[in-house]
Coordinates of C-alpha atoms in Angstrom, one line a residue:
X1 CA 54.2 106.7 109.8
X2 CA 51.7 107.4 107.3
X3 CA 52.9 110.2 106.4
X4 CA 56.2 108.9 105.4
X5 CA 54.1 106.0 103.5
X6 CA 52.2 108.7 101.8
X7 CA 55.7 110.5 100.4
X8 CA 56.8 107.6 99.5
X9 CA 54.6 106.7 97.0
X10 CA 54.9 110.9 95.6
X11 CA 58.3 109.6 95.0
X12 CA 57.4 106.2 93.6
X13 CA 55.2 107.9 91.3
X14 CA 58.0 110.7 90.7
X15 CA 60.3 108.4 89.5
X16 CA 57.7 106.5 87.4
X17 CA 56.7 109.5 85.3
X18 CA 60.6 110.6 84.9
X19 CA 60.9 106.8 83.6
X20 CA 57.9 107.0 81.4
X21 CA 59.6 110.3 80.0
X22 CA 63.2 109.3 79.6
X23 CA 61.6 106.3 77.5
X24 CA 59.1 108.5 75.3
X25 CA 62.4 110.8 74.9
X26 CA 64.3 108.1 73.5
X27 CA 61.9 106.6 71.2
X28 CA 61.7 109.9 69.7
X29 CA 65.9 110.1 70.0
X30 CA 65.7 107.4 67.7
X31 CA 63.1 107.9 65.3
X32 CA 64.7 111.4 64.6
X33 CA 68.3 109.7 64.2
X34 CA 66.6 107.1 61.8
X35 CA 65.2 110.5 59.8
X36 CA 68.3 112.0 59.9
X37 CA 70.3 109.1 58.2
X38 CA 67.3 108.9 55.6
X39 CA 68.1 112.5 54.4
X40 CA 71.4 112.3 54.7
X41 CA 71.4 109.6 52.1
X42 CA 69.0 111.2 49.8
X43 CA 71.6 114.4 50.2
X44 CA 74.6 112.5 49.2
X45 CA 72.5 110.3 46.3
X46 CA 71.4 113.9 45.2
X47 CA 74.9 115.3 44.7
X48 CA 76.2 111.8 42.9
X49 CA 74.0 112.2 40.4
X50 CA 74.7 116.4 40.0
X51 CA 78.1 115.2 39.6
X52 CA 77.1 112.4 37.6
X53 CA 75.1 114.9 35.2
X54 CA 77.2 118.2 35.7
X55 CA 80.2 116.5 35.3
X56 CA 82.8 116.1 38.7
X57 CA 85.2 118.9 37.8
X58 CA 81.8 120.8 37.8
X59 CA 80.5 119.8 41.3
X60 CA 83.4 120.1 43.8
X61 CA 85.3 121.8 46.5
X62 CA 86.5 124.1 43.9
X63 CA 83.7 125.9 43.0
X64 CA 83.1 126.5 47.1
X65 CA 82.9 130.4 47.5
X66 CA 86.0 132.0 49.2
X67 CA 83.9 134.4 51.3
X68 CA 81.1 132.0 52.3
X69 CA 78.6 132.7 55.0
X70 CA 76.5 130.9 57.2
X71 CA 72.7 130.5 56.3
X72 CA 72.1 129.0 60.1
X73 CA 73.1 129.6 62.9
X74 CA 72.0 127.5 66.3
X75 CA 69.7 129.7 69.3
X76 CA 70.1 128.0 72.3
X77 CA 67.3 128.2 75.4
X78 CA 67.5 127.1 78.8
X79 CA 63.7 124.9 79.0
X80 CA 63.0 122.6 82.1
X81 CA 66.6 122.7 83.4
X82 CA 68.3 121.6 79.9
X83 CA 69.7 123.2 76.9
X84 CA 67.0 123.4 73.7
X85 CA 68.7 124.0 70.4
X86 CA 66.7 126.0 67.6
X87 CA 67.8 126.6 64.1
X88 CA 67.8 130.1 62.5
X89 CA 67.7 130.9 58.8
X90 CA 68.8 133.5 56.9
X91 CA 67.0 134.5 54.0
X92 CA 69.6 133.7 50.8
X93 CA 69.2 136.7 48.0
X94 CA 69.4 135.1 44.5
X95 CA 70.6 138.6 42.6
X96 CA 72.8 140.8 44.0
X97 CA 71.3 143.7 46.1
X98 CA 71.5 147.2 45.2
X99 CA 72.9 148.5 48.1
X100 CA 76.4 146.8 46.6
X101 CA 75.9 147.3 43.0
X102 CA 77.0 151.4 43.2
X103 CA 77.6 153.1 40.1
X104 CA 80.3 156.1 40.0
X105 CA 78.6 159.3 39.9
X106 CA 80.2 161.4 36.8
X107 CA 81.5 164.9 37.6
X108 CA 79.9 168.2 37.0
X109 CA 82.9 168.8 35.1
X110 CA 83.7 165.4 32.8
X111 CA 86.7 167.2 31.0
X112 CA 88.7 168.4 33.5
X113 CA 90.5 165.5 35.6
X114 CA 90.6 166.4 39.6
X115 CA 94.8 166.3 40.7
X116 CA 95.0 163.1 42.7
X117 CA 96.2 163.9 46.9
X118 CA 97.9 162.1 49.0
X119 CA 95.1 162.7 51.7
X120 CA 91.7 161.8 50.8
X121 CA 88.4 164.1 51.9
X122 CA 88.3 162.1 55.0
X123 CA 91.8 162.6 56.4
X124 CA 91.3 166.1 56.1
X125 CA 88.3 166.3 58.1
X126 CA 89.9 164.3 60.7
X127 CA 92.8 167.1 60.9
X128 CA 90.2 169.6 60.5
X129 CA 88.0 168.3 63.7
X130 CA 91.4 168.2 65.8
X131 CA 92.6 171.7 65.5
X132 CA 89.1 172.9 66.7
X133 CA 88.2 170.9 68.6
X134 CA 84.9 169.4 67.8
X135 CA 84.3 165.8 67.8
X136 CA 82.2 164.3 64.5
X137 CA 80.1 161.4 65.1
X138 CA 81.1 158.5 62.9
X139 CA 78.2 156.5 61.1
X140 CA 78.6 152.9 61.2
X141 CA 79.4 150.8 58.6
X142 CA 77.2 147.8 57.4
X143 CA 79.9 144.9 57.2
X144 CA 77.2 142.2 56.5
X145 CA 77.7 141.1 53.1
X146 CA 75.1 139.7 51.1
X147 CA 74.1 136.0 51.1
X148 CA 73.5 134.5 48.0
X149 CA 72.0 131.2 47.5
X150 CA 74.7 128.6 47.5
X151 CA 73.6 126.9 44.5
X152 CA 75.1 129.8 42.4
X153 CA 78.2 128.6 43.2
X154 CA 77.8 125.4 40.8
X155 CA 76.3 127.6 38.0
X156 CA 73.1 129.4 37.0
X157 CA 70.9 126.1 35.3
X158 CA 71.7 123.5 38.2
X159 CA 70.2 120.2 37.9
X160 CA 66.9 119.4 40.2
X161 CA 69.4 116.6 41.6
X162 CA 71.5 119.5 43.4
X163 CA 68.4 120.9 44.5
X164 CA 67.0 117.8 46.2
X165 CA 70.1 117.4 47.5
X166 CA 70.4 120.8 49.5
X167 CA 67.0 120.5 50.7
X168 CA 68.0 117.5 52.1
X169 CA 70.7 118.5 53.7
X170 CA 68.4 121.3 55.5
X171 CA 66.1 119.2 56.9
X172 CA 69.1 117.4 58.5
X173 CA 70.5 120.6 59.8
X174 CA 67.5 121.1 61.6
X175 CA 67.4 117.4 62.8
X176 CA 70.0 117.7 64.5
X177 CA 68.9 120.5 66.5
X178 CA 66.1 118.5 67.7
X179 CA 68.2 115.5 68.3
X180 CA 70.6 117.2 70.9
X181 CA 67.9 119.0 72.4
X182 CA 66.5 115.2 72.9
X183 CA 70.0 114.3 74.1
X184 CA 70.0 116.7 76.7
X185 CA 66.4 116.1 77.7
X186 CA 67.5 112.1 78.1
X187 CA 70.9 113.4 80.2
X188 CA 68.3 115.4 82.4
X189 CA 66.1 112.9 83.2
X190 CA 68.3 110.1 83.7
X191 CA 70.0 112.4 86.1
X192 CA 66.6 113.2 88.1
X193 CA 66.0 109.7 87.9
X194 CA 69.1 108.5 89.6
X195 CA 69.2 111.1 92.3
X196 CA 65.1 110.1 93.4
X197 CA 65.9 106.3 93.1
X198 CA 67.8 105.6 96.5
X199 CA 65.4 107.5 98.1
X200 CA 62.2 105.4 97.4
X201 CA 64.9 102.0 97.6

């Protein structure tokens, strides 16, 4: 008997520390929603007045690059039974790199033009490799194009508006991370929580 009187109050105080959690968990769910919304404002504020300043044909959808790459991407962990979210940056390069700026190489011979083919050096050592036999290792290619810093797309001299307003828009990037990693802490508790409670009722 007192044994069973002794487990039951492990589970009274079980369920007592996943309530204590689930509430400190959703204090901080909400002050990181109330951050969110702050930047989020200060974002859009920031890019009303870099239109209001630039001019709006300036600061639009239009000037969006075609090609445009991520500069985060999301890591997910597996951390006391729930999904954790991280944010991951990549570093933006302001100037083009060098690797992409190649300049042709002139020929040894600058007066004489070379007789366009129809099959190019690489055809022929494919042809080449199959009649005797031997098999060329092929070196990768690097299809990761450069990143450049998004503000480039609205011009070179960009008001400190349009700066403001893309650090804002960061910091709620990586709010949002944090707030569904809170969401799924809350989910996981609340679900511990139910499951202990008709034992202890």
């Amino acid at each position: 008997m007192a044994n069973e009187e002794d487990e039951k109050q492990t589970m009274k105080a079980e369920a007592d520390r996943l309530l204590f959690a689930y509430l400190e968990a959703t204090e901080e769910y909400m002050r990181l929603k109330s951050e969110l919304e702050d930047v989020m404002k200060q974002g859009y504020l920031g890019i009303s007045k870099a239109r209001y300043t630039m001019g709006v044909a300036f600061v639009s959808d239009l000037q969006y690059d075609t090609e445009m790459t991520a500069l985060a991407t999301v890591d997910t962990d597996i951390k006391d039974g729930c999904n954790v979210y991280q944010t991951v940056r990549k570093q933006a390069c302001r100037t083009p790199s060098k690797e992409n700026t190649k300049t042709a190489e002139p020929s040894e011979q600058s007066g004489v033009r070379k007789r366009r083919s129809d099959k190019n050096e690489s055809d022929e050592k494919v042809e080449d490799n199959l009649v005797s036999g031997h098999v060329e290792e092929v070196e990768p290619v690097d299809k990761n194009p450069t990143i450049h810093d998004p503000l480039r797309w609205f011009g070179v001299l960009v008001p400190s508006s349009l700066r403001s307003a893309q650090g804002s828009f960061i910091n709620a990037v990586d709010r949002c991370s944090e707030l569904s990693s809170l969401q799924n802490r809350c989910q996981s508790l609340q679900q511990q929580y139910v499951q202990l409670l008709p034992q202890i009722c």
